[in-house]
PDB file of C-alpha atoms in Angstrom:
ATOM      1  CA  MET W   1       2.808  26.797  27.291  1.00  0.00           C
ATOM      2  CA  THR W   2       1.885  24.047  29.740  1.00  0.00           C
ATOM      3  CA  ASN W   3      -0.787  22.337  27.561  1.00  0.00           C
ATOM      4  CA  PRO W   4       0.069  21.291  23.947  1.00  0.00           C
ATOM      5  CA  PRO W   5      -2.368  22.274  21.319  1.00  0.00           C
ATOM      6  CA  LYS W   6      -5.292  19.965  20.511  1.00  0.00           C
ATOM      7  CA  ILE W   7      -4.992  18.708  17.015  1.00  0.00           C
ATOM      8  CA  PRO W   8      -8.027  16.639  15.734  1.00  0.00           C
ATOM      9  CA  GLY W   9      -7.219  13.174  14.639  1.00  0.00           C
ATOM     10  CA  LEU W  10      -3.719  13.077  15.979  1.00  0.00           C
ATOM     11  CA  GLY W  11      -4.630  10.333  18.513  1.00  0.00           C
ATOM     12  CA  ALA W  12      -4.873   7.950  15.615  1.00  0.00           C
ATOM     13  CA  PHE W  13      -1.134   8.203  15.227  1.00  0.00           C
ATOM     14  CA  ILE W  14       0.236   9.035  18.791  1.00  0.00           C
ATOM     15  CA  GLU W  15      -0.636   7.118  22.016  1.00  0.00           C
ATOM     16  CA  LYS W  16      -2.361   9.368  24.461  1.00  0.00           C
ATOM     17  CA  SER W  17      -1.283   7.634  27.625  1.00  0.00           C
ATOM     18  CA  ALA W  18       2.052   5.745  27.407  1.00  0.00           C
ATOM     19  CA  GLY W  19       1.558   4.128  30.654  1.00  0.00           C
ATOM     20  CA  ALA W  20      -1.798   2.399  29.606  1.00  0.00           C
ATOM     21  CA  SER W  21      -1.639  -1.296  29.305  1.00  0.00           C
ATOM     22  CA  LYS W  22      -2.056  -2.334  25.732  1.00  0.00           C
ATOM     23  CA  PRO W  23      -2.897  -5.882  24.698  1.00  0.00           C
ATOM     24  CA  ALA W  24      -0.417  -7.820  22.914  1.00  0.00           C
ATOM     25  CA  ALA W  25      -1.196  -8.471  19.152  1.00  0.00           C
ATOM     26  CA  PRO W  26      -2.645 -11.955  18.476  1.00  0.00           C
ATOM     27  CA  HIS W  27      -0.743 -14.263  16.089  1.00  0.00           C
ATOM     28  CA  LEU W  28      -3.535 -13.524  13.401  1.00  0.00           C
ATOM     29  CA  VAL W  29      -2.747  -9.879  13.532  1.00  0.00           C
ATOM     30  CA  VAL W  30       0.767 -10.249  13.454  1.00  0.00           C
ATOM     31  CA  THR W  31       0.581 -12.595  10.451  1.00  0.00           C
ATOM     32  CA  ALA W  32      -1.836 -10.218   8.717  1.00  0.00           C
ATOM     33  CA  ALA W  33       0.805  -7.369   9.269  1.00  0.00           C
ATOM     34  CA  ARG W  34       3.656  -9.681   7.814  1.00  0.00           C
ATOM     35  CA  LEU W  35       1.428 -10.514   4.861  1.00  0.00           C
ATOM     36  CA  LEU W  36       1.049  -6.816   4.196  1.00  0.00           C
ATOM     37  CA  LEU W  37       4.828  -6.392   4.396  1.00  0.00           C
ATOM     38  CA  ALA W  38       5.196  -9.243   1.990  1.00  0.00           C
ATOM     39  CA  ALA W  39       2.759  -7.480  -0.468  1.00  0.00           C
ATOM     40  CA  ALA W  40       5.026  -4.340  -0.085  1.00  0.00           C
ATOM     41  CA  ALA W  41       8.015  -6.348  -1.015  1.00  0.00           C
ATOM     42  CA  VAL W  42       6.070  -7.659  -4.087  1.00  0.00           C
ATOM     43  CA  GLN W  43       5.239  -4.059  -4.964  1.00  0.00           C
ATOM     44  CA  ILE W  44       8.900  -3.220  -4.854  1.00  0.00           C
ATOM     45  CA  ILE W  45       9.508  -6.045  -7.419  1.00  0.00           C
ATOM     46  CA  ALA W  46       6.768  -4.870  -9.583  1.00  0.00           C
ATOM     47  CA  SER W  47       7.806  -1.242  -9.465  1.00  0.00           C
ATOM     48  CA  VAL W  48      11.426  -2.239 -10.554  1.00  0.00           C
ATOM     49  CA  MET W  49       9.951  -4.286 -13.342  1.00  0.00           C
ATOM     50  CA  ALA W  50       7.742  -1.379 -14.390  1.00  0.00           C
ATOM     51  CA  VAL W  51      10.524   1.095 -14.417  1.00  0.00           C
ATOM     52  CA  MET W  52      12.547  -1.279 -16.614  1.00  0.00           C
ATOM     53  CA  TYR W  53       9.690  -1.559 -19.005  1.00  0.00           C
ATOM     54  CA  ALA W  54       8.986   2.188 -18.976  1.00  0.00           C
ATOM     55  CA  ALA W  55      12.735   2.869 -19.990  1.00  0.00           C
ATOM     56  CA  SER W  56      12.850  -0.015 -22.532  1.00  0.00           C
ATOM     57  CA  PRO W  57      13.276   0.517 -26.353  1.00  0.00           C
ATOM     58  CA  GLU W  58       9.947  -1.381 -27.030  1.00  0.00           C
ATOM     59  CA  ARG W  59       8.117   1.373 -24.823  1.00  0.00           C
ATOM     60  CA  LEU W  60       9.995   4.143 -26.746  1.00  0.00           C
ATOM     61  CA  VAL W  61       8.460   2.711 -29.998  1.00  0.00           C
ATOM     62  CA  ALA W  62       5.048   2.739 -28.402  1.00  0.00           C
ATOM     63  CA  ILE W  63       5.442   6.359 -27.169  1.00  0.00           C
ATOM     64  CA  GLN W  64       6.709   7.472 -30.555  1.00  0.00           C
ATOM     65  CA  ALA W  65       3.680   5.833 -32.260  1.00  0.00           C
ATOM     66  CA  GLN W  66       1.556   7.801 -29.829  1.00  0.00           C
ATOM     67  CA  ILE W  67       3.432  11.098 -30.300  1.00  0.00           C
ATOM     68  CA  ASP W  68       3.052  10.616 -34.211  1.00  0.00           C
ATOM     69  CA  ALA W  69      -0.667  10.355 -33.918  1.00  0.00           C
ATOM     70  CA  MET W  70      -1.004  13.664 -31.966  1.00  0.00           C
ATOM     71  CA  SER W  71      -1.661  16.967 -33.679  1.00  0.00           C
ATOM     72  CA  GLY W  72      -0.644  20.408 -32.453  1.00  0.00           C
ATOM     73  CA  ALA W  73       1.929  20.875 -29.859  1.00  0.00           C
ATOM     74  CA  VAL W  74       3.562  17.541 -29.055  1.00  0.00           C
ATOM     75  CA  PRO W  75       5.724  16.680 -26.214  1.00  0.00           C
ATOM     76  CA  SER W  76       9.281  15.284 -26.772  1.00  0.00           C
ATOM     77  CA  LEU W  77       9.903  11.539 -26.820  1.00  0.00           C
ATOM     78  CA  GLU W  78      12.328  11.863 -23.834  1.00  0.00           C
ATOM     79  CA  ALA W  79       9.959  14.110 -21.768  1.00  0.00           C
ATOM     80  CA  THR W  80       7.227  11.767 -22.258  1.00  0.00           C
ATOM     81  CA  ARG W  81       9.310   8.674 -21.315  1.00  0.00           C
ATOM     82  CA  ASN W  82      10.732  10.416 -18.250  1.00  0.00           C
ATOM     83  CA  MET W  83       7.256  11.439 -17.117  1.00  0.00           C
ATOM     84  CA  GLY W  84       6.212   7.641 -17.295  1.00  0.00           C
ATOM     85  CA  VAL W  85       9.248   6.565 -15.365  1.00  0.00           C
ATOM     86  CA  ILE W  86       8.598   9.256 -12.608  1.00  0.00           C
ATOM     87  CA  THR W  87       4.897   8.199 -12.383  1.00  0.00           C
ATOM     88  CA  VAL W  88       5.859   4.552 -12.015  1.00  0.00           C
ATOM     89  CA  VAL W  89       8.435   5.478  -9.257  1.00  0.00           C
ATOM     90  CA  LEU W  90       6.160   7.721  -7.366  1.00  0.00           C
ATOM     91  CA  ALA W  91       3.173   5.335  -7.524  1.00  0.00           C
ATOM     92  CA  GLY W  92       5.517   2.465  -6.303  1.00  0.00           C
ATOM     93  CA  ILE W  93       6.719   4.567  -3.273  1.00  0.00           C
ATOM     94  CA  ALA W  94       3.257   5.630  -2.337  1.00  0.00           C
ATOM     95  CA  THR W  95       1.880   2.032  -2.597  1.00  0.00           C
ATOM     96  CA  VAL W  96       4.809   0.491  -0.655  1.00  0.00           C
ATOM     97  CA  SER W  97       4.376   3.235   1.935  1.00  0.00           C
ATOM     98  CA  ALA W  98       0.761   2.488   2.334  1.00  0.00           C
ATOM     99  CA  TYR W  99       1.322  -1.255   2.834  1.00  0.00           C
ATOM    100  CA  VAL W 100       4.046  -0.615   5.448  1.00  0.00           C
ATOM    101  CA  LEU W 101       1.939   2.124   7.338  1.00  0.00           C
ATOM    102  CA  PHE W 102      -1.182  -0.179   7.340  1.00  0.00           C
ATOM    103  CA  ALA W 103       0.934  -3.092   8.637  1.00  0.00           C
ATOM    104  CA  PHE W 104       2.441  -1.047  11.482  1.00  0.00           C
ATOM    105  CA  PHE W 105      -0.988   0.205  12.652  1.00  0.00           C
ATOM    106  CA  LEU W 106      -2.590  -3.190  12.320  1.00  0.00           C
ATOM    107  CA  ARG W 107      -0.262  -4.398  14.970  1.00  0.00           C
ATOM    108  CA  LYS W 108      -1.087  -1.363  17.110  1.00  0.00           C
ATOM    109  CA  GLY W 109      -4.724  -2.359  16.954  1.00  0.00           C
ATOM    110  CA  ARG W 110      -5.991   0.408  14.786  1.00  0.00           C
ATOM    111  CA  THR W 111      -9.292  -0.455  13.221  1.00  0.00           C
ATOM    112  CA  TRP W 112      -8.964   2.204  10.551  1.00  0.00           C
ATOM    113  CA  ALA W 113      -5.858   0.300   9.357  1.00  0.00           C
ATOM    114  CA  ARG W 114      -7.631  -2.863   8.620  1.00  0.00           C
ATOM    115  CA  VAL W 115     -10.413  -1.012   6.724  1.00  0.00           C
ATOM    116  CA  ALA W 116      -7.814   0.893   4.755  1.00  0.00           C
ATOM    117  CA  ALA W 117      -5.839  -2.320   3.995  1.00  0.00           C
ATOM    118  CA  GLY W 118      -9.042  -3.706   2.465  1.00  0.00           C
ATOM    119  CA  VAL W 119      -9.565  -0.499   0.375  1.00  0.00           C
ATOM    120  CA  LEU W 120      -5.917  -1.152  -0.748  1.00  0.00           C
ATOM    121  CA  ALA W 121      -6.515  -4.710  -1.684  1.00  0.00           C
ATOM    122  CA  VAL W 122      -9.658  -3.790  -3.718  1.00  0.00           C
ATOM    123  CA  LEU W 123      -7.737  -1.020  -5.465  1.00  0.00           C
ATOM    124  CA  THR W 124      -5.149  -3.461  -6.343  1.00  0.00           C
ATOM    125  CA  LEU W 125      -7.828  -5.227  -8.374  1.00  0.00           C
ATOM    126  CA  THR W 126      -7.890  -2.476 -10.863  1.00  0.00           C
ATOM    127  CA  GLN W 127      -4.180  -3.438 -11.943  1.00  0.00           C
ATOM    128  CA  LEU W 128      -5.737  -6.506 -13.538  1.00  0.00           C
ATOM    129  CA  VAL W 129      -7.091  -4.471 -16.255  1.00  0.00           C
ATOM    130  CA  GLY W 130      -3.815  -4.721 -18.272  1.00  0.00           C
ATOM    131  CA  PHE W 131      -2.807  -8.152 -17.124  1.00  0.00           C
ATOM    132  CA  THR W 132       0.124  -9.465 -18.805  1.00  0.00           C
ATOM    133  CA  MET W 133       2.451 -12.318 -18.036  1.00  0.00           C
ATOM    134  CA  PRO W 134       5.008 -12.370 -16.192  1.00  0.00           C
ATOM    135  CA  GLN W 135       4.474  -9.062 -14.690  1.00  0.00           C
ATOM    136  CA  GLY W 136       0.877  -9.675 -13.881  1.00  0.00           C
ATOM    137  CA  LEU W 137       1.935 -12.185 -11.312  1.00  0.00           C
ATOM    138  CA  THR W 138       2.982  -9.629  -8.932  1.00  0.00           C
ATOM    139  CA  THR W 139      -0.538  -8.063  -9.093  1.00  0.00           C
ATOM    140  CA  VAL W 140      -1.929 -11.459  -8.363  1.00  0.00           C
ATOM    141  CA  ALA W 141       0.455 -12.018  -5.583  1.00  0.00           C
ATOM    142  CA  GLN W 142      -0.477  -8.588  -3.963  1.00  0.00           C
ATOM    143  CA  ILE W 143      -4.245  -9.336  -4.244  1.00  0.00           C
ATOM    144  CA  ILE W 144      -3.657 -12.756  -2.604  1.00  0.00           C
ATOM    145  CA  LEU W 145      -1.370 -11.358   0.267  1.00  0.00           C
ATOM    146  CA  GLY W 146      -3.647  -8.268   0.850  1.00  0.00           C
ATOM    147  CA  GLY W 147      -6.841 -10.307   0.847  1.00  0.00           C
ATOM    148  CA  LEU W 148      -5.511 -12.839   3.210  1.00  0.00           C
ATOM    149  CA  ALA W 149      -4.192 -10.153   5.552  1.00  0.00           C
ATOM    150  CA  VAL W 150      -7.653  -8.288   5.548  1.00  0.00           C
ATOM    151  CA  GLY W 151      -9.544 -11.748   5.949  1.00  0.00           C
ATOM    152  CA  LEU W 152      -7.326 -12.546   9.025  1.00  0.00           C
ATOM    153  CA  CYS W 153      -8.066  -9.181  10.606  1.00  0.00           C
ATOM    154  CA  TYR W 154     -11.804  -9.902  10.590  1.00  0.00           C
ATOM    155  CA  LEU W 155     -11.634 -13.206  12.379  1.00  0.00           C
ATOM    156  CA  PRO W 156     -13.231 -13.398  15.897  1.00  0.00           C
ATOM    157  CA  GLU W 157      -9.771 -13.378  17.692  1.00  0.00           C
ATOM    158  CA  ALA W 158      -8.686 -10.383  15.602  1.00  0.00           C
ATOM    159  CA  ASN W 159     -11.981  -8.652  16.145  1.00  0.00           C
ATOM    160  CA  LYS W 160     -11.715  -9.050  19.913  1.00  0.00           C
ATOM    161  CA  TYR W 161      -7.982  -7.653  19.886  1.00  0.00           C
ATOM    162  CA  PHE W 162      -9.184  -4.588  17.843  1.00  0.00           C
ATOM    163  CA  ALA W 163     -11.983  -4.041  20.311  1.00  0.00           C
ATOM    164  CA  VAL W 164      -9.678  -4.361  23.461  1.00  0.00           C
ATOM    165  CA  ALA W 165      -7.086  -2.201  21.747  1.00  0.00           C
ATOM    166  CA  LYS W 166      -9.676   0.460  21.129  1.00  0.00           C
ATOM    167  CA  ALA W 167     -10.975   0.402  24.776  1.00  0.00           C
ATOM    168  CA  ALA W 168      -7.508   0.494  26.056  1.00  0.00           C
ATOM    169  CA  ARG W 169      -6.887   3.884  24.201  1.00  0.00           C
ATOM    170  CA  SER W 170     -10.087   5.323  25.478  1.00  0.00           C
TER     171      SER W 170
END
C-alpha cells in the first residue's frame, strides 16, 4: 500500500506537510495556552478537594439521608459513595485533558481550539450553581483563566496568527 487511507478530519491533528513553514506563535497565543494550562492545574486542585469531600464522613451522612428517603431497591452506602468518587475522578481527568489539549492546539494555530476553549470556559460557569467557599474559588479561578485565555485569542495579533497558520496548512 503506497498511499495511506484518507481519514476525514485527521488533518486537524496531524500536519499534512512537515516541511511547510509554520508561523511562530505570538506572545498572546503562548500566554493564552499557559493560562489554559494554569486552569488545568486549578482543576487538579479542585478535583483533589472534591474527592476528599466525596469520601468524607459528612458526605456519608448526606448520602445515608438520601438513601433513607428512597423506597424500593436502594443502593448500598458504599456503592453510592464509590460511584460519586469515581464520577469526580473521571470528570476531573476529562476536564484537565480538555484544557491541556486545547492549550496544545492553540499554540499550533488551530482555530477550533480557541472556539472549544471558549465553550469550556462557558461550561465552567455551570459549576457556579452550587458555589461554596473555599472550594468555589477554584471555579472562579478557572472562569477567569479560561476567559482571559479565550479573550487573548481573539485580539487582532492572535487573529492574524490563526489566519496565517490556517493558510500555511492549506
